[in-house]
Coordinates of C-alpha atoms in Angstrom, one line a residue:
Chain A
X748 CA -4.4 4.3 -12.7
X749 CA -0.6 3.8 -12.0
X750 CA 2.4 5.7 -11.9
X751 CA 3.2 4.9 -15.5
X752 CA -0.2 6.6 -17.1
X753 CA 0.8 9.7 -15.2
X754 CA 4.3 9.6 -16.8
X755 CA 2.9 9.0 -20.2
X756 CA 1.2 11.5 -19.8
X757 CA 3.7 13.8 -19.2
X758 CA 5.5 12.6 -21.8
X759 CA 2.8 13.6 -23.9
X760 CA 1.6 16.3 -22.9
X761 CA 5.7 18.1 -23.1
X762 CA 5.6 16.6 -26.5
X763 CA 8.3 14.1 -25.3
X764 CA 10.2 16.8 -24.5
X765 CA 10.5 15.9 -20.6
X766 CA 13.1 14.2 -19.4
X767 CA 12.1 10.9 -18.4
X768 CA 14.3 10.4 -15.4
X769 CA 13.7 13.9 -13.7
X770 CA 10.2 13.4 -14.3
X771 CA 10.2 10.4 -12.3
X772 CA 11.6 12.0 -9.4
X773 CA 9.3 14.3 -9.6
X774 CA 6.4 12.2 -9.7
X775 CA 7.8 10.6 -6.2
X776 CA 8.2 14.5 -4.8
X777 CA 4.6 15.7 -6.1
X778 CA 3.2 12.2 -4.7
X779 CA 5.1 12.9 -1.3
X780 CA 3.1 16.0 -1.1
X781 CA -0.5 14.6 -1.9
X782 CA -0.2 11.8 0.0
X783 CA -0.8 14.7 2.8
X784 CA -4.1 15.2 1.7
X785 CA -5.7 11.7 2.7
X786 CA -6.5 9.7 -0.6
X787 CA -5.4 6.8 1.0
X788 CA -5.6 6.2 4.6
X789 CA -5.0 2.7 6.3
X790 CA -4.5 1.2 9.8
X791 CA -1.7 -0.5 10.5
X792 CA -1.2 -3.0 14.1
X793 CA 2.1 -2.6 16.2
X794 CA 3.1 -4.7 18.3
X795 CA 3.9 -3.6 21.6
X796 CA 6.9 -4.4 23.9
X797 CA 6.6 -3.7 28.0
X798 CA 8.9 -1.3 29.0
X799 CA 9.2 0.3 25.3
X800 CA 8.1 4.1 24.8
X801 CA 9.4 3.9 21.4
X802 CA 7.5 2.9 18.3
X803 CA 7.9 2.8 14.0
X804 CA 5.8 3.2 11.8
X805 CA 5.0 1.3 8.7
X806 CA 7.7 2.4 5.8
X807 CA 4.4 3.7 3.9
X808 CA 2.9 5.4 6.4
X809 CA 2.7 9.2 6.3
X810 CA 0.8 10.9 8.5
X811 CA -0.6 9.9 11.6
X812 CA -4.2 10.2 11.9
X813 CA -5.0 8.3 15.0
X814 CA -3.5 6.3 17.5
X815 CA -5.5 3.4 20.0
X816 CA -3.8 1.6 22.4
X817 CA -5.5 -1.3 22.8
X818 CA -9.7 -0.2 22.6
X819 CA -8.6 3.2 23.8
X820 CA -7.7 6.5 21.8
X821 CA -4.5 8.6 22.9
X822 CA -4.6 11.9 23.0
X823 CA -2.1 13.2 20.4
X824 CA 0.1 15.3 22.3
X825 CA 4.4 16.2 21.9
X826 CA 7.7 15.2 23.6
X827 CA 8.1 19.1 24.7
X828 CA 4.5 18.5 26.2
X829 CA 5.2 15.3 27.8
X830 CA 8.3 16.7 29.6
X831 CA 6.6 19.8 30.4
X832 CA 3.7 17.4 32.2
X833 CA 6.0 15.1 33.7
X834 CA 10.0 15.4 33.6
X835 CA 10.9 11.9 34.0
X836 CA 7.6 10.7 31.6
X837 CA 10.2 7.8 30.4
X838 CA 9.8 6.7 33.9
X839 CA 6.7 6.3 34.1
X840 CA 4.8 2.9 33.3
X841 CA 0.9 1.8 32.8
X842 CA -1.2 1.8 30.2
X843 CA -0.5 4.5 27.4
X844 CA -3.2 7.2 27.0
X845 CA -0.9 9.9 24.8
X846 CA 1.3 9.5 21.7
X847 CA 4.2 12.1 20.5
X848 CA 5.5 12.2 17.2
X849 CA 9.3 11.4 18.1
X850 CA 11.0 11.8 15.2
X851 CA 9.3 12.1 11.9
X852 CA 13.0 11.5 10.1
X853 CA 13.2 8.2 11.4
X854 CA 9.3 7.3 11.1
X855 CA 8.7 7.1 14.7
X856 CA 6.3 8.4 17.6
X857 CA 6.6 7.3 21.5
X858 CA 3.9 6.4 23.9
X859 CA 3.2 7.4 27.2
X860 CA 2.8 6.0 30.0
X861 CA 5.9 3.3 29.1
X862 CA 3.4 0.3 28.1
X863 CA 4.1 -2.3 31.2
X864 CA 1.9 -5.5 29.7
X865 CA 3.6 -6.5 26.3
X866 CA 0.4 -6.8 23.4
X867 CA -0.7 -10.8 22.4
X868 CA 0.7 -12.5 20.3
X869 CA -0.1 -11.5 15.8
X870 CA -2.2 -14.5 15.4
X871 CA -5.0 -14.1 13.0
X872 CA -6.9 -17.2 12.7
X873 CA -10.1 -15.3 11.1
X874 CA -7.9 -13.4 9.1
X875 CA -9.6 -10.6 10.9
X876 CA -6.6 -8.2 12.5
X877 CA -9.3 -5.5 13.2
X878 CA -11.6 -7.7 14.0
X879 CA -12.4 -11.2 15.9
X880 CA -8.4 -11.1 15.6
X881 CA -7.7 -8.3 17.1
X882 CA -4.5 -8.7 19.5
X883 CA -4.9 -6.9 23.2
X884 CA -2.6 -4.4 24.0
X885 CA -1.7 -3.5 20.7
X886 CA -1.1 -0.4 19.1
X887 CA -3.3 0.2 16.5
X888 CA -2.0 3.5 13.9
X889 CA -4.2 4.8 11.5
X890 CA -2.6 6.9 8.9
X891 CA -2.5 8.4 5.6
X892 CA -0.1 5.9 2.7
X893 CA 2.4 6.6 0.3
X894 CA 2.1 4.5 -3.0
X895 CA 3.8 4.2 -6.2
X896 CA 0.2 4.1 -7.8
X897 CA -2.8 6.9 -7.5
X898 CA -6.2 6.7 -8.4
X899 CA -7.1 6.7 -12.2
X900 CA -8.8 10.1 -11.5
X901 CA -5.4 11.6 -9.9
X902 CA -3.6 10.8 -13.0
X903 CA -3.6 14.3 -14.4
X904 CA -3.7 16.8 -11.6
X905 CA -0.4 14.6 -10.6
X906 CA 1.0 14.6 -14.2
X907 CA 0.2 18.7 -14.0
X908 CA 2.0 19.4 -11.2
X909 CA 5.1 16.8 -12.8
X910 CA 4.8 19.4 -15.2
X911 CA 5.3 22.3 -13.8
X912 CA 8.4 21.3 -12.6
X913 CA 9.5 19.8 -15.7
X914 CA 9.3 23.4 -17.4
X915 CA 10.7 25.2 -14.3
X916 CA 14.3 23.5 -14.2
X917 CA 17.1 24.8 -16.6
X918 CA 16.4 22.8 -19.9
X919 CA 16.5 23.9 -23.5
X920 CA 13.0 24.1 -23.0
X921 CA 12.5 25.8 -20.1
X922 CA 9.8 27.8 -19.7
X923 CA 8.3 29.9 -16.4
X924 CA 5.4 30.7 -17.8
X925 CA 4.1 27.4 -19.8
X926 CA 5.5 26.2 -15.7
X927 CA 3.3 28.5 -13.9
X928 CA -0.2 27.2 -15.8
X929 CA 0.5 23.5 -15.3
X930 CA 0.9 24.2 -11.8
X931 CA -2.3 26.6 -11.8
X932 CA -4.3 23.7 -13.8
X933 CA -3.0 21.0 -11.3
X934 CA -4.1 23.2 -8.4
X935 CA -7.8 24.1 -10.0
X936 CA -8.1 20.2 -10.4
X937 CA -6.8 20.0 -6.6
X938 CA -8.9 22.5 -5.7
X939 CA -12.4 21.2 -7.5
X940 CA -11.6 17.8 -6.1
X941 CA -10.6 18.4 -2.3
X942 CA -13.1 21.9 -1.6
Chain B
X1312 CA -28.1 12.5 -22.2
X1313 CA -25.0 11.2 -22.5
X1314 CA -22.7 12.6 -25.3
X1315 CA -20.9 10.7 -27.5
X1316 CA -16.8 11.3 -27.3
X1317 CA -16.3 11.1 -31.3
X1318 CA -18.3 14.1 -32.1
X1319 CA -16.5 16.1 -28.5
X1320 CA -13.2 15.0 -30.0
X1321 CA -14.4 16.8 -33.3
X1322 CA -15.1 20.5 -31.4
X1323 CA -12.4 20.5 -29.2
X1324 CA -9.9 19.9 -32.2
X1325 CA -12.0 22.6 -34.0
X1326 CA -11.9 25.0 -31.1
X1327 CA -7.9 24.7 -30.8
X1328 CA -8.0 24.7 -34.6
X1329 CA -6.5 21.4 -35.7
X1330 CA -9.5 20.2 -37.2
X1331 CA -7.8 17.2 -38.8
X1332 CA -5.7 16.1 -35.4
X1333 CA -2.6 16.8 -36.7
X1334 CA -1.2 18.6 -33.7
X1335 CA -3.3 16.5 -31.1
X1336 CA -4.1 13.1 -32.5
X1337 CA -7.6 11.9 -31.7
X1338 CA -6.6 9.1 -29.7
X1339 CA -4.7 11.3 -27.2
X1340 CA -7.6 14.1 -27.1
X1341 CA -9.9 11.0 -26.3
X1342 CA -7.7 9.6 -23.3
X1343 CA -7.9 13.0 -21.9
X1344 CA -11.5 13.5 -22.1
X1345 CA -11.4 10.3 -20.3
X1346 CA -9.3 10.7 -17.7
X1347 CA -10.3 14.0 -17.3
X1348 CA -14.2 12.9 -16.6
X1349 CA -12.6 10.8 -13.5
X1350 CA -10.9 13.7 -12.7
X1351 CA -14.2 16.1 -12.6
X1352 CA -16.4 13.4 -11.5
X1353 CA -14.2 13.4 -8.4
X1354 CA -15.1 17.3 -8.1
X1355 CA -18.8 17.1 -9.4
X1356 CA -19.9 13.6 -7.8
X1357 CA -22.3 13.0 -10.8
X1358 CA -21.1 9.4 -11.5
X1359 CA -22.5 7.5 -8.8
X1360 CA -23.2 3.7 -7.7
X1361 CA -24.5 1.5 -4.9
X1362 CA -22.6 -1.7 -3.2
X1363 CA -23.7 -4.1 -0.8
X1364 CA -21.2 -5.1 1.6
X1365 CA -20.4 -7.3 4.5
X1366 CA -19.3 -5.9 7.7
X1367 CA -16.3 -8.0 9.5
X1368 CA -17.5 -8.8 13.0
X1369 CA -16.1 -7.0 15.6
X1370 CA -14.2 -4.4 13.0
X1371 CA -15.4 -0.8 12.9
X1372 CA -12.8 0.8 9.9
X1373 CA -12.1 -0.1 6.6
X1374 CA -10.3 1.0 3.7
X1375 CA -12.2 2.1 1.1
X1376 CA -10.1 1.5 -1.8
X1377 CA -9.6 -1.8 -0.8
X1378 CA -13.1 -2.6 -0.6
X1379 CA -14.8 -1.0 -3.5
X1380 CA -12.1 -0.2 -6.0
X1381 CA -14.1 2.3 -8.2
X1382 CA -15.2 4.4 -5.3
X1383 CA -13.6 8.0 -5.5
X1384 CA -15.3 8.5 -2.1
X1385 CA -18.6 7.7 -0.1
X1386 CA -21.8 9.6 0.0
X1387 CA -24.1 7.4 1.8
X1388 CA -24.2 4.3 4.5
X1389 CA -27.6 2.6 5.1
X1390 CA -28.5 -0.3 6.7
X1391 CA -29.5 -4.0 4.2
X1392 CA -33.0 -3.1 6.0
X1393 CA -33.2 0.2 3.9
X1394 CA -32.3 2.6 7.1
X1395 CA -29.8 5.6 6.9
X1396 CA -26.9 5.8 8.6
X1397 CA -26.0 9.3 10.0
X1398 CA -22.3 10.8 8.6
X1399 CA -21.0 11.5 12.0
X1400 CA -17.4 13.8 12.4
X1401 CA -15.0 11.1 14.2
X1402 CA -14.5 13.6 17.3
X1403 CA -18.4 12.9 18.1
X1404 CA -17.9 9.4 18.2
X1405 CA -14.7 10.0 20.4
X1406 CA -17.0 12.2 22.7
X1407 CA -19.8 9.6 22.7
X1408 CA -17.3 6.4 23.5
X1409 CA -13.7 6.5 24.7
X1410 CA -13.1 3.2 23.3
X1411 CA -15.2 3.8 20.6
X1412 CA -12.4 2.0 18.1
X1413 CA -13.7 -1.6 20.1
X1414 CA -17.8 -0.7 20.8
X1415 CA -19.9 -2.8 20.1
X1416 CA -23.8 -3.3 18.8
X1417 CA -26.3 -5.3 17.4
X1418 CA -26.5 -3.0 14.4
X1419 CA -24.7 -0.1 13.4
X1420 CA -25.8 3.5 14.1
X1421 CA -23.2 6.2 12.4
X1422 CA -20.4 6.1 9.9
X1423 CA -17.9 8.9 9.3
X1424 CA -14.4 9.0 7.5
X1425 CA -11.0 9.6 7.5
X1426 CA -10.2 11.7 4.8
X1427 CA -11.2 10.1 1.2
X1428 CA -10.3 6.2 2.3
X1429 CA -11.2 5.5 5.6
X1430 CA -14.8 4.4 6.2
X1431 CA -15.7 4.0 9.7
X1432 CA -18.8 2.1 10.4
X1433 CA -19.9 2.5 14.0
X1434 CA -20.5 0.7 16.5
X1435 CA -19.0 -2.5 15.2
X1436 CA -21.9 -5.3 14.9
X1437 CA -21.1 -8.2 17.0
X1438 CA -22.2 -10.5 14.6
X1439 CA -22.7 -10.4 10.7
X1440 CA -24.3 -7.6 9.0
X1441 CA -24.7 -6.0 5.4
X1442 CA -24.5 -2.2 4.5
X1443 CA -25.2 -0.8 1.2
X1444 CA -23.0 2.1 0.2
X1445 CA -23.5 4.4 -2.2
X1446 CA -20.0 6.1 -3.5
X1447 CA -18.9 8.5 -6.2
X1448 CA -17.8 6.1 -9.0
X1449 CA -14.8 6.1 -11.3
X1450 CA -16.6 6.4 -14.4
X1451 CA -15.9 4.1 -17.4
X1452 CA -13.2 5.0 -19.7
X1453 CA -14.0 6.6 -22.9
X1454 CA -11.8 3.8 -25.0
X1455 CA -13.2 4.0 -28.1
X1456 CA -14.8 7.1 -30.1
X1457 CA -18.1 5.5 -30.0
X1458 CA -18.4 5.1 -26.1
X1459 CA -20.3 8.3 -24.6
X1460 CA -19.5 10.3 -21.2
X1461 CA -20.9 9.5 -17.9
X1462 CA -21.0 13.0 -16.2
X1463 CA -23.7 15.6 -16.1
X1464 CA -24.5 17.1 -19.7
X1465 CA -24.1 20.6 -17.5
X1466 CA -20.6 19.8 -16.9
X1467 CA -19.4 18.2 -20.5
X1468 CA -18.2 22.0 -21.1
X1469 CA -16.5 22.5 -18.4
X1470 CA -15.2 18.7 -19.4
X1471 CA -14.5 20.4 -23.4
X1472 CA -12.8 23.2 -22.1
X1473 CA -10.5 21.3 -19.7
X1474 CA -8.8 19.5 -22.6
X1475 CA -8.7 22.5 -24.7
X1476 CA -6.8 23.8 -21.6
X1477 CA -4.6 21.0 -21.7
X1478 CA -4.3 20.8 -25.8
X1479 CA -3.1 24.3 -25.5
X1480 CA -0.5 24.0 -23.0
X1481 CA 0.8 20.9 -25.0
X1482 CA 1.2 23.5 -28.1
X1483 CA 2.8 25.9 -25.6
X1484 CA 0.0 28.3 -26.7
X1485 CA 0.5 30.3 -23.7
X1486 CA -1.4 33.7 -24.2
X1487 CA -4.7 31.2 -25.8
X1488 CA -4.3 29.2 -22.2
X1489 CA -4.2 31.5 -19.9
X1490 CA -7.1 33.1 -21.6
X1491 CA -8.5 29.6 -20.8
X1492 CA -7.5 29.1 -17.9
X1493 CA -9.1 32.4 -16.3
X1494 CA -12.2 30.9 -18.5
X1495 CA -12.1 27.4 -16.5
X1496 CA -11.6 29.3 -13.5
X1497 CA -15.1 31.5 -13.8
X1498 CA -16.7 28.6 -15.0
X1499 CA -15.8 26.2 -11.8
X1500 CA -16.1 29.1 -9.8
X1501 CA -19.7 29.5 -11.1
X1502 CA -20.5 25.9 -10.2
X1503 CA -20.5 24.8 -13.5

């Protein structure tokens, strides 16, 4: 159930022949792509400033799934949308009803209108965030995670596809073919699991 | 009836012909036909159990693998007084409610998700209430060669063939694994 099973795995299952550091980075890069898919998904508060378009996410959030501002759901839309709408958007101010993905390099996505009330104070005296807690005018992000550790029932489609690469890169074992079936056998796991 | 993993250890070495586990110790071929019934339990959905849990006031998602950390995924909401809750697509409950994140009710009437993790149960209850859930389980791991599988008897082939799969691309057997694999293939193809 962790991200070491997965590697002993693959150290196993290439006979010990991987190399232990490469497969690690390949672990993080077949776990990048996954984490696409949804296996985890979380919602995550952000705290909003009046006059601020701009937001971050989490550092383990992925994807953005849906965003509420405050009990409301924006619509998702883009920057090139927003200026299309309204040239000076950046100008405007109210309560948000849209959200752009800004930059996905830097992890962050604007609002729109500019937010005018800032949100209440991150007090949780229930321990409730999402629930008697919840702080008004907040931003409230749901989105897929990004985590060192995948379900016990990942562990080999993962250690698969760590695999295939393993056998793809110049080596003294290199080897397209054996390559080409553990990526096949990750994807028919992928594929049984996810259709 | 459940089948015992000393006796599956004992084919699938016979079938890759290292009857004596030379190649492919036992103790590997049985973590595999353990992690592998997780892995087709999560494709198959044989493995199953039920939870009760407590609904935070005022809260309408939660994440599941916080909450139930066996659960692979959830089948099945109902309310403690034994009635159903309706899987609902999120976009409906968008369309019924704009703020449909804060609603509130007495008692919940829908739950949907957000991909494999997020449960949704909607409206959030204004004060405290029970659900039972039923979810695809993690089956138990195979740890010793006495313990005996969890999934469907129909699907402990598919389950055999899988590690044979894997056995064989450990060897590097690569004309006996693709035959295999195009094997697999029809078999999950064929639902089995």
């Amino acid at each position: 159930m962790t991200r070491a099973t997965t590697l002993t795995w693959v150290d196993d299952l290439s006979a010990t022949q991987a190399d232990a550091t490469l497969t690690d980075d390949y672990y993080d890069a077949v776990v990048q792509d996954v984490s696409a898919i949804a296996i985890f998904v979380e919602a995550s508060l952000v705290a909003v400033t009046s006059g601020t378009s701009q937001y971050t996410l989490p550092s383990y959030a992925r994807e953005i799934l849906s965003v509420f501002y405050d009990d409301t759901e924006l619509e998702r839309t883009s920057k090139r949308e927003l200026t299309d709408y309204n040239s000076v958007w950046s100008l405007e101010s109210g309560s948000p009803v849209a959200y752009g993905i800004d930059d996905e390099s830097k992890r962050t996505f604007v609002v729109y209108p500019v937010p005018d009330i800032s949100s209440a104070a991150f007090a949780f005296p229930f321990g409730e965030p999402f629930g008697r807690d919840y702080p008004r005018y907040a931003l409230s992000v749901v989105h897929t995670d990004v985590r060192v550790d995948y379900p016990k029932w990942m562990d080999l489609p993962i250690a698969a596809s760590v695999l295939a690469q393993e056998f793809r890169r110049e080596s003294n074992h290199k080897d397209v073919e054996v390559a080409a079936l553990w990526k096949s056998t990750s994807e028919l796991l992928l594929g049984m699991i996810f259709t | 009836m459940a089948k015992v993993a000393g006796p599956l250890i004992d084919l699938v070495l016979a079938r890759v012909r290292d009857p004596q586990g030379s190649s492919h110790p036992r103790s590997l071929v049985l973590g595999l036909l353990s992690d592998l019934q997780c892995t087709l339990n999560a494709a198959y959905e044989d493995v199953m159990a039920t939870t009760t849990f407590t609904l935070t006031q005022r809260q309408c998602f939660y994440q599941t693998s916080a909450l139930i950390p066996d659960a692979i995924r959830i089948k099945q909401v109902k309310t403690t007084g034994g009635e159903y809750l309706e899987k609902m697509p999120l976009e409906e409950m968008r369309a019924a409610q704009p703020q449909w994140f804060r609603y509130m009710a007495a008692q919940p009437a829908c739950y949907g998700l957000y991909g494999e993790d997020g449960l949704v149960v909607w409206p959030a209850v204004d004060t405290s209430a029970s659900v039972d859930i039923t979810y695809v389980k993690i089956p138990t791991v195979l740890a010793v060669e006495g313990d005996s599988t969890e999934i469907a008897d129909e699907h402990v082939e598919t389950l055999l063939q899988m590690v044979e799969l894997f056995l064989l691309l450990r060897v590097r057997d690569k004309e006996s694994a693709a035959a295999k694999m195009e094997e697999v293939t029809t078999r999950v193809k064929a639902g089995l």
